[in-house]
Amino acid sequence: MKIGVFDSGLGGLTAVRELIKIAPGVDIVYLGDTGRVPYGSKSRETVITYSEQAVKWLINRGVEAIIIACGTVSSVALERLESPVPMFGVVGATAYRAVECTNNGKIGVIATEATIRSKAYEREILRLNKDFEITSRSCPLFVPLVENGRISADDKIVESIIEDHLRDIKSAGVDTLLLGCTHYPLLSDAISRYMGRVTFIDAGREAARSCVKELGLNQSGDFGEFKCYVTDFVDDFQAQASVFIGDAIISSVEKIQL
Ligand code: DGL
């Protein structure tokens, strides 16, 4: 089975990491719109236009299902995207998991500005349990940190940005923190150092799990092909990608135009 995975940049590789782990036999076509990242600070109309181009491109590559491994696209554009193959966004599965995990009913939601503005996660969590208390916060500086490889918990800049962005979430006493942008799991160590004991819900991982479950994909087998396509430089892609996917073998990397 050939699965397309789409994100504005490299964050969607957090979904690939899980996909490779739980359904190693699938062929993966990864599309990162690195030339136009970030999407999170752009208007809804722009995000819809970019995503339509990406989905069309993936379908032309012959993918049989698509994981929209981007919180922003899943929140603001998914319902506007047309596809002849099944598409899996991150919002539903991630909200469901957060609701399952919380003990005190207090959930923090962090994501890009566009995602937080859309209230997509909040709506979904409250649909599942209207009594839960949700504290949401956009973290506009997290994606640039991750895309530039600044993820270490010992990095003073990372530390001060996290403190600035997560102060309200911490004082709200949440026991579960929904990482609603697929870039954010890379900052887990640093966030964890600041937040203390909270359960992280990883949007990319949950989307990959729901895709594998819904499609009944084979959970064993030899590794399939893993081809990457980006809309900007390919030179240091392998090195940047390894931060997300460790030593998983990328079959090829190519620059394309959407
Ligand atoms: N990974 C995207 C998301 O989940 C990244 C954000 C962006 O492009 O701003 O929202």
Coordinates of C-alpha atoms and ligand atoms in Angstrom, one line a residue:
M1 CA 0.0 0.0 0.0
K2 CA 1.3 3.4 -0.9
I3 CA 0.6 6.2 1.6
G4 CA 1.0 9.9 1.1
V5 CA 2.1 12.0 4.1
F6 CA 1.8 15.7 3.8
D7 CA 3.0 18.6 6.0
S8 CA 4.1 22.2 5.5
G9 CA 7.6 21.2 6.4
L10 CA 9.4 18.4 8.3
G11 CA 7.0 18.1 11.2
G12 CA 4.9 15.5 9.4
L13 CA 7.9 13.1 9.7
T14 CA 6.7 12.5 13.3
A15 CA 3.8 10.7 11.7
V16 CA 6.2 8.8 9.4
R17 CA 8.3 7.8 12.4
E18 CA 5.2 6.0 13.8
L19 CA 4.0 4.6 10.5
I20 CA 7.4 3.0 9.9
K21 CA 7.2 1.5 13.4
I22 CA 3.7 0.1 13.3
A23 CA 3.3 -0.7 9.6
P24 CA 6.8 -1.1 8.2
G25 CA 5.7 -2.6 4.9
V26 CA 3.9 0.4 3.5
D27 CA 5.4 2.5 0.8
I28 CA 5.6 6.2 1.9
V29 CA 5.5 9.3 -0.3
Y30 CA 6.4 12.2 2.0
L31 CA 5.6 15.7 0.8
G32 CA 7.0 18.7 2.8
D33 CA 6.2 22.1 1.5
T34 CA 9.5 23.4 2.8
G35 CA 9.5 26.3 0.4
R36 CA 6.4 27.8 2.0
V37 CA 6.6 26.7 5.6
P38 CA 5.2 28.0 8.0
Y39 CA 1.5 27.6 7.2
G40 CA 0.5 28.4 10.8
S41 CA 0.8 32.2 10.4
K42 CA -1.0 32.3 7.1
S43 CA -4.6 33.0 6.3
R44 CA -7.2 30.1 5.9
E45 CA -7.6 30.8 2.2
T46 CA -3.8 30.5 1.6
V47 CA -3.6 27.3 3.6
I48 CA -6.5 25.8 1.6
T49 CA -4.9 26.8 -1.7
Y50 CA -1.5 25.3 -0.8
S51 CA -3.1 22.1 0.6
E52 CA -5.2 21.6 -2.5
Q53 CA -2.1 21.7 -4.6
A54 CA -0.3 19.2 -2.3
V55 CA -3.2 16.7 -2.2
K56 CA -3.6 16.9 -6.0
W57 CA 0.1 16.2 -6.4
L58 CA 0.0 13.2 -4.0
I59 CA -3.0 11.7 -5.8
N60 CA -1.1 12.1 -9.1
R61 CA 1.7 10.1 -7.6
G62 CA -0.7 7.2 -7.1
V63 CA -1.1 7.2 -3.3
E64 CA -3.9 5.1 -2.0
A65 CA -4.5 7.1 1.3
I66 CA -3.2 10.4 2.6
I67 CA -2.2 11.4 6.1
I68 CA -2.5 15.1 6.6
A69 CA 0.3 15.3 9.1
C70 CA -0.1 19.0 9.8
G71 CA -2.2 20.4 12.6
T72 CA -2.8 23.6 10.7
V73 CA -4.0 22.0 7.5
S74 CA -6.1 19.5 9.5
S75 CA -7.7 22.3 11.5
V76 CA -8.5 24.9 8.8
A77 CA -8.6 23.1 5.5
L78 CA -9.4 19.4 5.7
E79 CA -13.1 19.8 5.1
R80 CA -12.4 21.8 2.0
L81 CA -10.0 19.2 0.5
E82 CA -11.3 16.8 -2.1
S83 CA -9.8 13.4 -2.5
P84 CA -10.8 10.2 -4.2
V85 CA -8.7 8.3 -1.6
P86 CA -9.2 8.2 2.2
M87 CA -7.6 11.2 4.1
F88 CA -6.6 11.2 7.8
G89 CA -6.2 14.4 9.6
V90 CA -4.7 14.8 13.1
V91 CA -7.5 16.5 15.0
G92 CA -10.0 13.8 15.7
A93 CA -7.6 11.0 16.7
T94 CA -5.5 13.4 18.8
A95 CA -8.4 14.9 20.7
Y96 CA -9.8 11.4 21.4
R97 CA -6.5 10.2 22.9
A98 CA -6.2 13.3 25.0
V99 CA -9.7 12.7 26.4
E100 CA -8.7 9.1 27.2
C101 CA -5.5 10.1 29.0
T102 CA -6.5 12.9 31.3
N103 CA -7.3 12.1 34.9
N104 CA -8.1 15.6 36.2
G105 CA -10.1 16.8 33.1
K106 CA -7.7 19.6 32.5
I107 CA -6.1 19.5 29.0
G108 CA -3.6 21.9 27.5
V109 CA -3.7 22.5 23.7
I110 CA -0.7 24.0 22.0
A111 CA -0.5 24.5 18.2
T112 CA 0.1 27.2 15.6
E113 CA -1.8 30.5 15.5
A114 CA -4.1 29.3 12.7
T115 CA -4.9 26.1 14.5
I116 CA -5.7 27.8 17.8
R117 CA -7.8 30.4 16.1
S118 CA -9.8 27.7 14.4
K119 CA -10.7 26.1 17.8
A120 CA -10.7 22.7 16.1
Y121 CA -9.1 20.7 18.9
E122 CA -11.2 22.5 21.5
R123 CA -14.4 21.7 19.7
E124 CA -13.5 18.1 19.3
I125 CA -12.5 17.6 22.9
L126 CA -15.7 19.3 24.2
R127 CA -17.8 17.2 21.8
L128 CA -16.3 14.1 23.6
N129 CA -16.7 15.6 27.1
K130 CA -18.2 19.0 27.6
D131 CA -17.0 19.2 31.2
F132 CA -13.3 19.3 30.4
E133 CA -11.3 22.4 31.1
I134 CA -9.2 23.4 28.1
T135 CA -6.4 25.9 28.1
S136 CA -5.1 26.7 24.6
R137 CA -2.1 28.6 23.5
S138 CA -0.4 29.3 20.1
C139 CA 3.3 28.9 20.1
P140 CA 4.5 30.7 17.0
L141 CA 8.2 30.4 17.8
F142 CA 8.2 26.6 18.1
V143 CA 8.1 25.8 14.4
P144 CA 11.1 28.0 13.5
L145 CA 13.0 26.5 16.5
V146 CA 12.4 23.0 15.2
E147 CA 13.0 23.7 11.5
N148 CA 16.4 25.2 12.6
G149 CA 17.3 22.2 14.7
R150 CA 17.1 24.2 18.0
I151 CA 15.5 21.5 20.1
S152 CA 17.9 20.8 23.0
A153 CA 16.5 21.1 26.5
D154 CA 19.8 22.7 27.5
D155 CA 19.5 25.4 24.9
K156 CA 18.9 28.7 26.8
I157 CA 16.9 30.2 23.9
V158 CA 14.7 27.1 23.7
E159 CA 14.2 27.3 27.5
S160 CA 13.2 30.9 27.5
I161 CA 10.8 30.6 24.6
I162 CA 9.1 27.6 26.2
E163 CA 8.7 29.4 29.5
D164 CA 7.2 32.4 27.7
H165 CA 4.8 30.4 25.6
L166 CA 3.7 27.9 28.2
R167 CA 3.4 29.9 31.4
D168 CA -0.5 30.0 31.3
I169 CA -0.7 26.3 30.4
K170 CA 1.5 25.4 33.4
S171 CA -0.4 27.5 35.9
A172 CA -3.7 26.0 34.7
G173 CA -2.6 22.7 36.2
V174 CA -3.2 20.5 33.1
D175 CA -2.2 16.9 33.4
T176 CA -2.3 16.3 29.6
L177 CA -0.7 18.4 27.0
L178 CA -1.9 18.0 23.4
L179 CA 0.9 18.8 21.0
G180 CA -1.4 19.9 18.2
C181 CA 1.3 20.8 15.7
T182 CA 3.4 17.9 14.3
H183 CA 6.6 19.8 14.8
Y184 CA 6.2 20.0 18.6
P185 CA 7.1 16.5 19.7
L186 CA 10.7 17.3 18.9
L187 CA 10.6 19.8 21.8
S188 CA 9.2 17.2 24.2
D189 CA 12.3 17.0 26.3
A190 CA 12.5 20.7 26.8
I191 CA 8.8 21.1 27.3
S192 CA 8.8 18.3 29.8
R193 CA 11.6 19.9 31.8
Y194 CA 9.5 23.0 32.1
M195 CA 6.1 21.4 32.6
G196 CA 7.0 18.6 34.9
R197 CA 4.8 15.5 34.9
V198 CA 2.3 15.8 32.1
T199 CA 1.2 13.3 29.5
F200 CA 2.1 14.4 26.0
I201 CA -0.3 13.6 23.1
D202 CA 1.6 13.6 19.8
A203 CA -0.6 14.6 16.8
G204 CA 1.5 12.9 14.1
R205 CA 1.7 9.6 16.0
E206 CA -2.1 9.5 16.6
A207 CA -2.8 10.3 13.0
A208 CA -0.6 7.5 11.8
R209 CA -2.1 5.1 14.3
S210 CA -5.7 5.9 13.2
C211 CA -4.7 5.5 9.5
V212 CA -3.2 2.0 10.2
K213 CA -6.2 1.0 12.3
E214 CA -8.9 2.3 9.9
L215 CA -7.2 0.7 6.8
G216 CA -6.3 -2.5 8.6
L217 CA -2.7 -2.3 7.5
N218 CA -0.4 -5.1 8.0
Q219 CA 1.7 -4.5 11.1
S220 CA 4.7 -6.5 10.0
G221 CA 6.8 -7.1 7.0
D222 CA 9.9 -5.8 5.3
F223 CA 10.5 -2.1 5.0
G224 CA 8.8 -0.4 2.1
E225 CA 10.0 2.5 0.0
F226 CA 10.2 5.9 1.6
K227 CA 10.5 8.7 -0.9
C228 CA 10.6 12.3 0.1
Y229 CA 9.7 15.4 -1.9
V230 CA 10.2 18.9 -0.8
T231 CA 9.7 22.3 -2.4
D232 CA 13.0 23.8 -1.4
F233 CA 16.6 22.8 -0.8
V234 CA 17.3 19.1 -0.7
D235 CA 21.0 19.4 0.3
D236 CA 20.7 18.9 4.0
F237 CA 17.4 17.1 4.1
Q238 CA 18.7 13.8 5.2
A239 CA 20.5 15.4 8.2
Q240 CA 17.5 17.5 9.1
A241 CA 15.2 14.5 8.7
S242 CA 17.2 12.3 10.9
V243 CA 16.3 14.4 13.9
F244 CA 12.7 13.2 13.3
I245 CA 13.1 9.7 12.0
G246 CA 16.5 8.6 13.4
D247 CA 18.3 6.2 11.1
A248 CA 15.3 5.2 8.9
I249 CA 16.5 4.9 5.4
I250 CA 15.1 7.4 2.9
S251 CA 15.0 5.9 -0.6
S252 CA 15.3 9.3 -2.4
V253 CA 14.8 13.0 -1.9
E254 CA 13.7 15.3 -4.7
K255 CA 12.8 18.9 -5.1
I256 CA 9.4 19.5 -6.8
Q257 CA 7.2 22.4 -7.6
L258 CA 3.6 22.4 -6.6
Ligands
DGL1 N1 3.5 20.8 11.2 C1 2.6 22.0 11.0 C2 1.4 21.9 12.0 O1 1.2 20.8 12.5 C3 3.5 23.1 11.1 C4 3.2 24.4 11.2 C5 3.4 25.4 10.2 O2 3.6 25.2 9.0 O3 3.2 26.6 10.7 O4 0.7 22.8 12.2

